[in-house]
mmCIF file of N, CA and C in Angstrom:
data_model
loop_
_atom_site.group_PDB
_atom_site.id
_atom_site.type_symbol
_atom_site.label_atom_id
_atom_site.label_comp_id
_atom_site.label_asym_id
_atom_site.label_seq_id
_atom_site.Cartn_x
_atom_site.Cartn_y
_atom_site.Cartn_z
ATOM 1 N N MET J 1 -7.107 25.684 135.090
ATOM 2 C CA MET J 1 -7.833 26.080 136.272
ATOM 3 C C MET J 1 -9.318 25.920 135.977
ATOM 4 N N LEU J 2 -10.029 25.333 136.902
ATOM 5 C CA LEU J 2 -11.457 25.053 136.742
ATOM 6 C C LEU J 2 -12.237 25.792 137.811
ATOM 7 N N SER J 3 -13.294 26.477 137.396
ATOM 8 C CA SER J 3 -14.115 27.207 138.353
ATOM 9 C C SER J 3 -15.583 27.070 137.983
ATOM 10 N N ALA J 4 -16.418 27.847 138.679
ATOM 11 C CA ALA J 4 -17.856 27.858 138.456
ATOM 12 C C ALA J 4 -18.321 29.303 138.378
ATOM 13 N N HIS J 5 -19.580 29.491 138.007
ATOM 14 C CA HIS J 5 -20.155 30.826 137.912
ATOM 15 C C HIS J 5 -20.445 31.365 139.314
ATOM 16 N N MET J 6 -19.405 31.672 140.045
ATOM 17 C CA MET J 6 -19.526 32.291 141.365
ATOM 18 C C MET J 6 -18.228 33.022 141.647
ATOM 19 N N GLY J 7 -18.294 34.040 142.445
ATOM 20 C CA GLY J 7 -17.074 34.769 142.755
ATOM 21 C C GLY J 7 -16.669 35.680 141.621
ATOM 22 N N SER J 8 -15.407 36.019 141.552
ATOM 23 C CA SER J 8 -14.902 37.000 140.600
ATOM 24 C C SER J 8 -13.606 36.523 139.958
ATOM 25 N N PHE J 9 -13.598 36.473 138.621
ATOM 26 C CA PHE J 9 -12.378 36.085 137.906
ATOM 27 C C PHE J 9 -11.300 37.147 138.064
ATOM 28 N N ASP J 10 -11.696 38.433 137.918
ATOM 29 C CA ASP J 10 -10.703 39.504 138.022
ATOM 30 C C ASP J 10 -10.084 39.555 139.403
ATOM 31 N N VAL J 11 -10.908 39.415 140.448
ATOM 32 C CA VAL J 11 -10.362 39.436 141.804
ATOM 33 C C VAL J 11 -9.511 38.202 142.035
ATOM 34 N N THR J 12 -9.935 37.062 141.510
ATOM 35 C CA THR J 12 -9.132 35.842 141.618
ATOM 36 C C THR J 12 -7.748 36.084 141.041
ATOM 37 N N ARG J 13 -7.709 36.673 139.884
ATOM 38 C CA ARG J 13 -6.422 36.920 139.246
ATOM 39 C C ARG J 13 -5.605 37.919 140.061
ATOM 40 N N ASP J 14 -6.252 38.997 140.522
ATOM 41 C CA ASP J 14 -5.529 40.037 141.261
ATOM 42 C C ASP J 14 -5.031 39.562 142.620
ATOM 43 N N ILE J 15 -5.878 38.847 143.377
ATOM 44 C CA ILE J 15 -5.499 38.403 144.722
ATOM 45 C C ILE J 15 -4.690 37.113 144.665
ATOM 46 N N GLY J 16 -5.223 36.111 144.013
ATOM 47 C CA GLY J 16 -4.599 34.790 144.011
ATOM 48 C C GLY J 16 -3.268 34.740 143.314
ATOM 49 N N LEU J 17 -3.066 35.643 142.360
ATOM 50 C CA LEU J 17 -1.817 35.627 141.610
ATOM 51 C C LEU J 17 -0.944 36.830 141.947
ATOM 52 N N HIS J 18 -1.306 37.582 142.991
ATOM 53 C CA HIS J 18 -0.572 38.779 143.380
ATOM 54 C C HIS J 18 0.914 38.457 143.608
ATOM 55 N N GLY J 19 1.752 39.244 142.968
ATOM 56 C CA GLY J 19 3.189 39.063 143.144
ATOM 57 C C GLY J 19 3.780 37.989 142.252
ATOM 58 N N ARG J 20 2.939 37.329 141.464
ATOM 59 C CA ARG J 20 3.444 36.301 140.549
ATOM 60 C C ARG J 20 3.380 36.855 139.132
ATOM 61 N N ASP J 21 4.340 36.509 138.337
ATOM 62 C CA ASP J 21 4.375 36.969 136.950
ATOM 63 C C ASP J 21 3.681 35.924 136.085
ATOM 64 N N VAL J 22 2.336 35.890 136.177
ATOM 65 C CA VAL J 22 1.552 34.880 135.467
ATOM 66 C C VAL J 22 0.453 35.567 134.663
ATOM 67 N N VAL J 23 0.268 35.135 133.441
ATOM 68 C CA VAL J 23 -0.828 35.614 132.600
ATOM 69 C C VAL J 23 -1.918 34.558 132.635
ATOM 70 N N VAL J 24 -3.174 34.990 132.877
ATOM 71 C CA VAL J 24 -4.297 34.062 132.957
ATOM 72 C C VAL J 24 -5.221 34.289 131.770
ATOM 73 N N ASN J 25 -5.591 33.209 131.100
ATOM 74 C CA ASN J 25 -6.524 33.219 129.980
ATOM 75 C C ASN J 25 -7.768 32.448 130.386
ATOM 76 N N MET J 26 -8.943 32.928 129.994
ATOM 77 C CA MET J 26 -10.178 32.187 130.257
ATOM 78 C C MET J 26 -10.720 31.653 128.942
ATOM 79 N N MET J 27 -11.019 30.350 128.936
ATOM 80 C CA MET J 27 -11.699 29.761 127.788
ATOM 81 C C MET J 27 -13.189 29.976 128.006
ATOM 82 N N MET J 28 -13.827 30.656 127.066
ATOM 83 C CA MET J 28 -15.267 30.896 127.187
ATOM 84 C C MET J 28 -15.849 31.173 125.813
ATOM 85 N N TYR J 29 -17.165 31.063 125.757
ATOM 86 C CA TYR J 29 -17.837 31.401 124.511
ATOM 87 C C TYR J 29 -17.654 32.896 124.279
ATOM 88 N N GLU J 30 -17.266 33.250 123.063
ATOM 89 C CA GLU J 30 -16.888 34.626 122.750
ATOM 90 C C GLU J 30 -18.028 35.610 123.027
ATOM 91 N N GLU J 31 -19.261 35.210 122.760
ATOM 92 C CA GLU J 31 -20.406 36.092 123.014
ATOM 93 C C GLU J 31 -20.491 36.446 124.506
ATOM 94 N N ASN J 32 -20.234 35.461 125.379
ATOM 95 C CA ASN J 32 -20.251 35.725 126.821
ATOM 96 C C ASN J 32 -19.134 36.678 127.217
ATOM 97 N N ALA J 33 -17.974 36.522 126.605
ATOM 98 C CA ALA J 33 -16.849 37.411 126.908
ATOM 99 C C ALA J 33 -17.182 38.845 126.504
ATOM 100 N N GLN J 34 -17.830 39.018 125.361
ATOM 101 C CA GLN J 34 -18.213 40.354 124.909
ATOM 102 C C GLN J 34 -19.213 40.985 125.876
ATOM 103 N N LYS J 35 -20.185 40.181 126.353
ATOM 104 C CA LYS J 35 -21.171 40.693 127.312
ATOM 105 C C LYS J 35 -20.493 41.097 128.618
ATOM 106 N N LEU J 36 -19.578 40.256 129.120
ATOM 107 C CA LEU J 36 -18.863 40.558 130.358
ATOM 108 C C LEU J 36 -18.057 41.840 130.218
ATOM 109 N N ASN J 37 -17.337 41.997 129.122
ATOM 110 C CA ASN J 37 -16.538 43.199 128.904
ATOM 111 C C ASN J 37 -17.429 44.439 128.814
ATOM 112 N N ALA J 38 -18.631 44.314 128.212
ATOM 113 C CA ALA J 38 -19.556 45.449 128.110
ATOM 114 C C ALA J 38 -20.047 45.867 129.501
ATOM 115 N N VAL J 39 -20.344 44.893 130.364
ATOM 116 C CA VAL J 39 -20.795 45.203 131.722
ATOM 117 C C VAL J 39 -19.684 45.896 132.496
ATOM 118 N N ILE J 40 -18.476 45.372 132.413
ATOM 119 C CA ILE J 40 -17.339 45.973 133.120
ATOM 120 C C ILE J 40 -17.101 47.403 132.620
ATOM 121 N N ALA J 41 -17.167 47.594 131.314
ATOM 122 C CA ALA J 41 -16.960 48.926 130.727
ATOM 123 C C ALA J 41 -18.061 49.892 131.164
ATOM 124 N N SER J 42 -19.301 49.407 131.341
ATOM 125 C CA SER J 42 -20.408 50.280 131.744
ATOM 126 C C SER J 42 -20.192 50.853 133.146
ATOM 127 N N PHE J 43 -19.382 50.189 133.954
ATOM 128 C CA PHE J 43 -19.054 50.682 135.285
ATOM 129 C C PHE J 43 -17.755 51.486 135.279
ATOM 130 N N GLY J 44 -17.238 51.760 134.086
ATOM 131 C CA GLY J 44 -16.026 52.558 133.982
ATOM 132 C C GLY J 44 -14.749 51.758 134.150
ATOM 133 N N GLY J 45 -14.857 50.446 134.188
ATOM 134 C CA GLY J 45 -13.674 49.601 134.352
ATOM 135 C C GLY J 45 -13.224 49.017 133.023
ATOM 136 N N HIS J 46 -12.245 48.167 133.107
ATOM 137 C CA HIS J 46 -11.791 47.451 131.924
ATOM 138 C C HIS J 46 -11.381 46.057 132.362
ATOM 139 N N SER J 47 -11.582 45.112 131.473
ATOM 140 C CA SER J 47 -11.220 43.736 131.799
ATOM 141 C C SER J 47 -9.819 43.447 131.287
ATOM 142 N N ARG J 48 -9.003 42.890 132.155
ATOM 143 C CA ARG J 48 -7.669 42.477 131.734
ATOM 144 C C ARG J 48 -7.685 41.001 131.360
ATOM 145 N N MET J 49 -8.886 40.438 131.290
ATOM 146 C CA MET J 49 -9.008 39.023 131.002
ATOM 147 C C MET J 49 -8.666 38.749 129.541
ATOM 148 N N LYS J 50 -7.774 37.804 129.325
ATOM 149 C CA LYS J 50 -7.503 37.340 127.976
ATOM 150 C C LYS J 50 -8.431 36.162 127.734
ATOM 151 N N VAL J 51 -9.052 36.116 126.573
ATOM 152 C CA VAL J 51 -10.061 35.100 126.282
ATOM 153 C C VAL J 51 -9.605 34.202 125.142
ATOM 154 N N ILE J 52 -9.798 32.904 125.337
ATOM 155 C CA ILE J 52 -9.628 31.918 124.270
ATOM 156 C C ILE J 52 -11.036 31.440 123.948
ATOM 157 N N PRO J 53 -11.549 31.741 122.744
ATOM 158 C CA PRO J 53 -12.918 31.340 122.415
ATOM 159 C C PRO J 53 -13.068 29.824 122.386
ATOM 160 N N ILE J 54 -14.164 29.336 122.958
ATOM 161 C CA ILE J 54 -14.492 27.909 122.930
ATOM 162 C C ILE J 54 -15.300 27.623 121.673
ATOM 163 N N GLY J 55 -15.106 26.459 121.107
ATOM 164 C CA GLY J 55 -15.918 26.030 119.977
ATOM 165 C C GLY J 55 -15.362 26.392 118.622
ATOM 166 N N THR J 56 -14.164 26.982 118.592
ATOM 167 C CA THR J 56 -13.556 27.269 117.296
ATOM 168 C C THR J 56 -12.589 26.136 116.963
ATOM 169 N N VAL J 57 -12.237 26.053 115.708
ATOM 170 C CA VAL J 57 -11.370 24.961 115.266
ATOM 171 C C VAL J 57 -10.012 24.980 115.965
ATOM 172 N N ASP J 58 -9.573 26.160 116.348
ATOM 173 C CA ASP J 58 -8.235 26.272 116.923
ATOM 174 C C ASP J 58 -8.239 26.521 118.441
ATOM 175 N N SER J 59 -9.354 26.279 119.124
ATOM 176 C CA SER J 59 -9.440 26.539 120.574
ATOM 177 C C SER J 59 -8.343 25.813 121.348
ATOM 178 N N LEU J 60 -8.196 24.509 121.111
ATOM 179 C CA LEU J 60 -7.177 23.734 121.830
ATOM 180 C C LEU J 60 -5.764 24.157 121.451
ATOM 181 N N ILE J 61 -5.568 24.491 120.191
ATOM 182 C CA ILE J 61 -4.246 24.932 119.736
ATOM 183 C C ILE J 61 -3.868 26.233 120.444
ATOM 184 N N ARG J 62 -4.826 27.161 120.534
ATOM 185 C CA ARG J 62 -4.571 28.427 121.237
ATOM 186 C C ARG J 62 -4.238 28.167 122.703
ATOM 187 N N ALA J 63 -5.028 27.293 123.356
ATOM 188 C CA ALA J 63 -4.783 26.986 124.767
ATOM 189 C C ALA J 63 -3.397 26.383 124.945
ATOM 190 N N LYS J 64 -3.034 25.445 124.068
ATOM 191 C CA LYS J 64 -1.712 24.813 124.168
ATOM 192 C C LYS J 64 -0.600 25.838 123.966
ATOM 193 N N ASP J 65 -0.765 26.720 122.989
ATOM 194 C CA ASP J 65 0.245 27.762 122.751
ATOM 195 C C ASP J 65 0.429 28.640 123.984
ATOM 196 N N ARG J 66 -0.678 29.026 124.622
ATOM 197 C CA ARG J 66 -0.588 29.884 125.807
ATOM 198 C C ARG J 66 0.075 29.136 126.964
ATOM 199 N N LEU J 67 -0.281 27.848 127.126
ATOM 200 C CA LEU J 67 0.348 27.039 128.179
ATOM 201 C C LEU J 67 1.840 26.880 127.915
ATOM 202 N N ASP J 68 2.207 26.646 126.645
ATOM 203 C CA ASP J 68 3.616 26.498 126.272
ATOM 204 C C ASP J 68 4.405 27.781 126.543
ATOM 205 N N GLN J 69 3.722 28.931 126.544
ATOM 206 C CA GLN J 69 4.370 30.218 126.830
ATOM 207 C C GLN J 69 4.429 30.489 128.340
ATOM 208 N N GLY J 70 3.961 29.514 129.137
ATOM 209 C CA GLY J 70 3.997 29.676 130.585
ATOM 210 C C GLY J 70 2.774 30.362 131.169
ATOM 211 N N GLU J 71 1.770 30.606 130.334
ATOM 212 C CA GLU J 71 0.552 31.236 130.818
ATOM 213 C C GLU J 71 -0.388 30.168 131.393
ATOM 214 N N TRP J 72 -1.387 30.598 132.149
ATOM 215 C CA TRP J 72 -2.371 29.684 132.721
ATOM 216 C C TRP J 72 -3.676 29.804 131.944
ATOM 217 N N VAL J 73 -4.451 28.726 131.940
ATOM 218 C CA VAL J 73 -5.732 28.704 131.233
ATOM 219 C C VAL J 73 -6.822 28.274 132.205
ATOM 220 N N GLY J 74 -7.909 29.039 132.244
ATOM 221 C CA GLY J 74 -9.043 28.728 133.103
ATOM 222 C C GLY J 74 -10.291 28.474 132.286
ATOM 223 N N ILE J 75 -11.217 27.712 132.867
ATOM 224 C CA ILE J 75 -12.480 27.401 132.209
ATOM 225 C C ILE J 75 -13.530 27.166 133.291
ATOM 226 N N LEU J 76 -14.773 27.498 132.980
ATOM 227 C CA LEU J 76 -15.868 27.239 133.906
ATOM 228 C C LEU J 76 -16.433 25.855 133.607
ATOM 229 N N GLY J 77 -16.801 25.139 134.652
ATOM 230 C CA GLY J 77 -17.259 23.765 134.446
ATOM 231 C C GLY J 77 -18.573 23.447 135.118
ATOM 232 N N ASP J 78 -19.447 24.453 135.279
ATOM 233 C CA ASP J 78 -20.692 24.187 136.008
ATOM 234 C C ASP J 78 -21.947 24.374 135.162
ATOM 235 N N ARG J 79 -21.807 24.625 133.874
ATOM 236 C CA ARG J 79 -22.966 24.812 133.013
ATOM 237 C C ARG J 79 -22.897 23.836 131.849
ATOM 238 N N VAL J 80 -24.057 23.364 131.449
ATOM 239 C CA VAL J 80 -24.149 22.427 130.338
ATOM 240 C C VAL J 80 -24.839 23.128 129.178
ATOM 241 N N VAL J 81 -24.264 23.017 127.993
ATOM 242 C CA VAL J 81 -24.906 23.542 126.786
ATOM 243 C C VAL J 81 -25.224 22.379 125.866
ATOM 244 N N ALA J 82 -26.056 22.637 124.877
ATOM 245 C CA ALA J 82 -26.498 21.590 123.951
ATOM 246 C C ALA J 82 -25.308 20.806 123.407
ATOM 247 N N ASN J 83 -25.468 19.519 123.320
ATOM 248 C CA ASN J 83 -24.482 18.596 122.740
ATOM 249 C C ASN J 83 -23.235 18.402 123.591
ATOM 250 N N ASP J 84 -23.215 18.899 124.834
ATOM 251 C CA ASP J 84 -22.078 18.651 125.725
ATOM 252 C C ASP J 84 -22.027 17.175 126.106
ATOM 253 N N ARG J 85 -20.815 16.629 126.170
ATOM 254 C CA ARG J 85 -20.641 15.308 126.778
ATOM 255 C C ARG J 85 -20.740 15.503 128.280
ATOM 256 N N LEU J 86 -21.403 14.588 128.944
ATOM 257 C CA LEU J 86 -21.635 14.732 130.381
ATOM 258 C C LEU J 86 -20.997 13.588 131.151
ATOM 259 N N ILE J 87 -20.662 13.871 132.408
ATOM 260 C CA ILE J 87 -20.195 12.831 133.314
ATOM 261 C C ILE J 87 -21.041 12.918 134.586
ATOM 262 N N ARG J 88 -21.321 11.775 135.174
ATOM 263 C CA ARG J 88 -22.054 11.712 136.444
ATOM 264 C C ARG J 88 -21.070 11.234 137.497
ATOM 265 N N VAL J 89 -20.956 12.020 138.562
ATOM 266 C CA VAL J 89 -19.993 11.711 139.614
ATOM 267 C C VAL J 89 -20.614 11.958 140.983
ATOM 268 N N PRO J 90 -20.098 11.273 142.020
ATOM 269 C CA PRO J 90 -20.553 11.581 143.378
ATOM 270 C C PRO J 90 -20.164 13.015 143.730
ATOM 271 N N PHE J 91 -21.116 13.753 144.306
ATOM 272 C CA PHE J 91 -20.868 15.153 144.636
ATOM 273 C C PHE J 91 -21.738 15.548 145.824
ATOM 274 N N LEU J 92 -21.108 15.874 146.943
ATOM 275 C CA LEU J 92 -21.807 16.297 148.152
ATOM 276 C C LEU J 92 -22.890 15.300 148.570
ATOM 277 N N GLY J 93 -22.559 14.015 148.512
ATOM 278 C CA GLY J 93 -23.458 12.975 148.986
ATOM 279 C C GLY J 93 -24.473 12.468 147.990
ATOM 280 N N SER J 94 -24.512 13.011 146.797
ATOM 281 C CA SER J 94 -25.435 12.557 145.750
ATOM 282 C C SER J 94 -24.674 12.446 144.446
ATOM 283 N N GLU J 95 -25.359 11.961 143.434
ATOM 284 C CA GLU J 95 -24.753 11.924 142.112
ATOM 285 C C GLU J 95 -25.135 13.202 141.374
ATOM 286 N N ALA J 96 -24.166 13.815 140.696
ATOM 287 C CA ALA J 96 -24.414 15.063 139.964
ATOM 288 C C ALA J 96 -23.864 14.948 138.547
ATOM 289 N N THR J 97 -24.433 15.722 137.646
ATOM 290 C CA THR J 97 -24.013 15.740 136.246
ATOM 291 C C THR J 97 -23.195 17.004 135.984
ATOM 292 N N PHE J 98 -22.045 16.820 135.356
ATOM 293 C CA PHE J 98 -21.180 17.939 134.995
ATOM 294 C C PHE J 98 -20.741 17.784 133.542
ATOM 295 N N PRO J 99 -20.397 18.896 132.880
ATOM 296 C CA PRO J 99 -19.853 18.790 131.530
ATOM 297 C C PRO J 99 -18.476 18.122 131.570
ATOM 298 N N ALA J 100 -18.222 17.236 130.627
ATOM 299 C CA ALA J 100 -16.934 16.534 130.550
ATOM 300 C C ALA J 100 -15.860 17.397 129.885
ATOM 301 N N GLY J 101 -16.275 18.446 129.164
ATOM 302 C CA GLY J 101 -15.355 19.266 128.376
ATOM 303 C C GLY J 101 -14.098 19.721 129.085
ATOM 304 N N PRO J 102 -14.198 20.335 130.277
ATOM 305 C CA PRO J 102 -12.972 20.806 130.937
ATOM 306 C C PRO J 102 -11.981 19.680 131.232
ATOM 307 N N PHE J 103 -12.499 18.496 131.553
ATOM 308 C CA PHE J 103 -11.611 17.372 131.854
ATOM 309 C C PHE J 103 -11.019 16.784 130.575
ATOM 310 N N LEU J 104 -11.789 16.802 129.495
ATOM 311 C CA LEU J 104 -11.268 16.340 128.209
ATOM 312 C C LEU J 104 -10.181 17.281 127.699
ATOM 313 N N VAL J 105 -10.381 18.582 127.904
ATOM 314 C CA VAL J 105 -9.358 19.571 127.511
ATOM 315 C C VAL J 105 -8.074 19.324 128.299
ATOM 316 N N ALA J 106 -8.198 19.164 129.621
ATOM 317 C CA ALA J 106 -7.010 18.928 130.460
ATOM 318 C C ALA J 106 -6.309 17.640 130.047
ATOM 319 N N SER J 107 -7.087 16.614 129.756
ATOM 320 C CA SER J 107 -6.499 15.346 129.343
ATOM 321 C C SER J 107 -5.768 15.487 128.006
ATOM 322 N N ALA J 108 -6.407 16.157 127.055
ATOM 323 C CA ALA J 108 -5.796 16.340 125.734
ATOM 324 C C ALA J 108 -4.502 17.152 125.828
ATOM 325 N N LEU J 109 -4.489 18.138 126.720
ATOM 326 C CA LEU J 109 -3.313 18.999 126.848
ATOM 327 C C LEU J 109 -2.299 18.484 127.867
ATOM 328 N N LYS J 110 -2.677 17.388 128.568
ATOM 329 C CA LYS J 110 -1.799 16.760 129.554
ATOM 330 C C LYS J 110 -1.370 17.751 130.641
ATOM 331 N N VAL J 111 -2.371 18.406 131.225
ATOM 332 C CA VAL J 111 -2.128 19.380 132.292
ATOM 333 C C VAL J 111 -2.990 19.021 133.503
ATOM 334 N N PRO J 112 -2.580 19.453 134.693
ATOM 335 C CA PRO J 112 -3.398 19.205 135.886
ATOM 336 C C PRO J 112 -4.646 20.080 135.879
ATOM 337 N N VAL J 113 -5.621 19.705 136.680
ATOM 338 C CA VAL J 113 -6.814 20.526 136.881
ATOM 339 C C VAL J 113 -6.722 21.106 138.293
ATOM 340 N N VAL J 114 -6.766 22.423 138.386
ATOM 341 C CA VAL J 114 -6.731 23.127 139.666
ATOM 342 C C VAL J 114 -8.066 23.849 139.824
ATOM 343 N N LEU J 115 -8.788 23.530 140.904
ATOM 344 C CA LEU J 115 -10.030 24.237 141.187
ATOM 345 C C LEU J 115 -9.684 25.615 141.727
ATOM 346 N N PHE J 116 -10.433 26.636 141.298
ATOM 347 C CA PHE J 116 -10.190 27.974 141.833
ATOM 348 C C PHE J 116 -11.494 28.730 141.972
ATOM 349 N N VAL J 117 -11.547 29.571 142.991
ATOM 350 C CA VAL J 117 -12.695 30.449 143.199
ATOM 351 C C VAL J 117 -12.251 31.592 144.104
ATOM 352 N N CYS J 118 -12.869 32.734 143.944
ATOM 353 C CA CYS J 118 -12.608 33.875 144.804
ATOM 354 C C CYS J 118 -13.964 34.377 145.283
ATOM 355 N N LEU J 119 -14.242 34.209 146.576
ATOM 356 C CA LEU J 119 -15.551 34.523 147.130
ATOM 357 C C LEU J 119 -15.564 35.867 147.837
ATOM 358 N N TYR J 120 -16.616 36.622 147.624
ATOM 359 C CA TYR J 120 -16.813 37.907 148.280
ATOM 360 C C TYR J 120 -17.233 37.650 149.718
ATOM 361 N N MET J 121 -16.511 38.227 150.671
ATOM 362 C CA MET J 121 -16.769 37.990 152.092
ATOM 363 C C MET J 121 -17.414 39.204 152.772
ATOM 364 N N GLY J 122 -17.740 40.230 152.004
ATOM 365 C CA GLY J 122 -18.336 41.438 152.559
ATOM 366 C C GLY J 122 -17.308 42.551 152.649
ATOM 367 N N GLY J 123 -17.807 43.779 152.613
ATOM 368 C CA GLY J 123 -16.883 44.911 152.660
ATOM 369 C C GLY J 123 -15.956 44.892 151.465
ATOM 370 N N ASN J 124 -14.691 45.003 151.720
ATOM 371 C CA ASN J 124 -13.683 44.956 150.661
ATOM 372 C C ASN J 124 -12.869 43.670 150.746
ATOM 373 N N HIS J 125 -13.472 42.613 151.228
ATOM 374 C CA HIS J 125 -12.735 41.380 151.513
ATOM 375 C C HIS J 125 -13.174 40.226 150.610
ATOM 376 N N TYR J 126 -12.175 39.544 150.095
ATOM 377 C CA TYR J 126 -12.391 38.357 149.273
ATOM 378 C C TYR J 126 -11.530 37.229 149.820
ATOM 379 N N LYS J 127 -11.956 36.018 149.607
ATOM 380 C CA LYS J 127 -11.178 34.844 150.013
ATOM 381 C C LYS J 127 -10.975 33.987 148.773
ATOM 382 N N GLU J 128 -9.721 33.717 148.452
ATOM 383 C CA GLU J 128 -9.430 32.923 147.254
ATOM 384 C C GLU J 128 -9.036 31.498 147.636
ATOM 385 N N TYR J 129 -9.392 30.585 146.783
ATOM 386 C CA TYR J 129 -9.074 29.178 146.995
ATOM 387 C C TYR J 129 -8.515 28.603 145.696
ATOM 388 N N PHE J 130 -7.403 27.899 145.802
ATOM 389 C CA PHE J 130 -6.814 27.150 144.699
ATOM 390 C C PHE J 130 -6.531 25.762 145.242
ATOM 391 N N GLU J 131 -7.011 24.721 144.575
ATOM 392 C CA GLU J 131 -6.782 23.358 145.064
ATOM 393 C C GLU J 131 -6.575 22.396 143.901
ATOM 394 N N LEU J 132 -5.511 21.593 143.991
ATOM 395 C CA LEU J 132 -5.247 20.587 142.970
ATOM 396 C C LEU J 132 -6.369 19.559 142.990
ATOM 397 N N PHE J 133 -6.987 19.321 141.844
ATOM 398 C CA PHE J 133 -8.110 18.396 141.734
ATOM 399 C C PHE J 133 -7.699 17.121 141.001
ATOM 400 N N CYS J 134 -6.980 17.274 139.905
ATOM 401 C CA CYS J 134 -6.472 16.127 139.130
ATOM 402 C C CYS J 134 -5.014 16.394 138.806
ATOM 403 N N ARG J 135 -4.196 15.361 139.020
ATOM 404 C CA ARG J 135 -2.782 15.486 138.694
ATOM 405 C C ARG J 135 -2.586 15.535 137.174
ATOM 406 N N ARG J 136 -1.379 15.901 136.794
ATOM 407 C CA ARG J 136 -1.048 15.928 135.374
ATOM 408 C C ARG J 136 -1.164 14.533 134.788
ATOM 409 N N ASP J 137 -1.786 14.449 133.656
ATOM 410 C CA ASP J 137 -1.966 13.186 132.960
ATOM 411 C C ASP J 137 -0.660 12.807 132.267
ATOM 412 N N ASP J 138 -0.443 11.513 132.084
ATOM 413 C CA ASP J 138 0.724 11.132 131.290
ATOM 414 C C ASP J 138 0.256 10.501 129.986
ATOM 415 N N ALA J 139 1.154 10.329 129.050
ATOM 416 C CA ALA J 139 0.801 9.893 127.694
ATOM 417 C C ALA J 139 0.141 8.520 127.661
ATOM 418 N N ARG J 140 0.358 7.681 128.682
ATOM 419 C CA ARG J 140 -0.207 6.333 128.661
ATOM 420 C C ARG J 140 -1.638 6.276 129.174
ATOM 421 N N THR J 141 -2.119 7.339 129.820
ATOM 422 C CA THR J 141 -3.447 7.320 130.415
ATOM 423 C C THR J 141 -4.364 8.249 129.651
ATOM 424 N N PRO J 142 -5.484 7.732 129.076
ATOM 425 C CA PRO J 142 -6.339 8.558 128.253
ATOM 426 C C PRO J 142 -7.208 9.570 129.021
ATOM 427 N N GLN J 143 -7.405 9.402 130.309
ATOM 428 C CA GLN J 143 -8.259 10.307 131.100
ATOM 429 C C GLN J 143 -7.455 10.871 132.272
ATOM 430 N N PRO J 144 -7.820 12.079 132.746
ATOM 431 C CA PRO J 144 -7.166 12.597 133.946
ATOM 432 C C PRO J 144 -7.401 11.653 135.117
ATOM 433 N N ARG J 145 -6.439 11.549 136.012
ATOM 434 C CA ARG J 145 -6.602 10.719 137.209
ATOM 435 C C ARG J 145 -7.214 11.581 138.295
ATOM 436 N N CYS J 146 -8.511 11.443 138.508
ATOM 437 C CA CYS J 146 -9.217 12.274 139.488
ATOM 438 C C CYS J 146 -9.515 11.473 140.729
#
């Protein structure tokens, strides 16, 4: 699952996966996960988010293990950090630069890419969106078919 820094991961999981027996893991830099959990805890809450740290030697192995167990894996794809591989693609009428990492991960793991977001609509209302972006890759194709 691919998203951006907007909306709510916890609400996405609660609303979008309501009634489904699915475990969701987020791939993120561990320092960011610690900061997010500290903010949630400061409001008296707790995060049910399972985190797979990015940038460790076993990041892909962990993601594959979780996928093999039937769990889902999410990652944010709207920020670029030093040394990221980049791709330039048409986006909303112009060319835009995005990190290639989420697509390389999906290709390596041979899984589809599903865009997801849960937007706050005011009051106690959220609207969730899940949309297939790239089909599952097969062993003969080195890149996701987008």
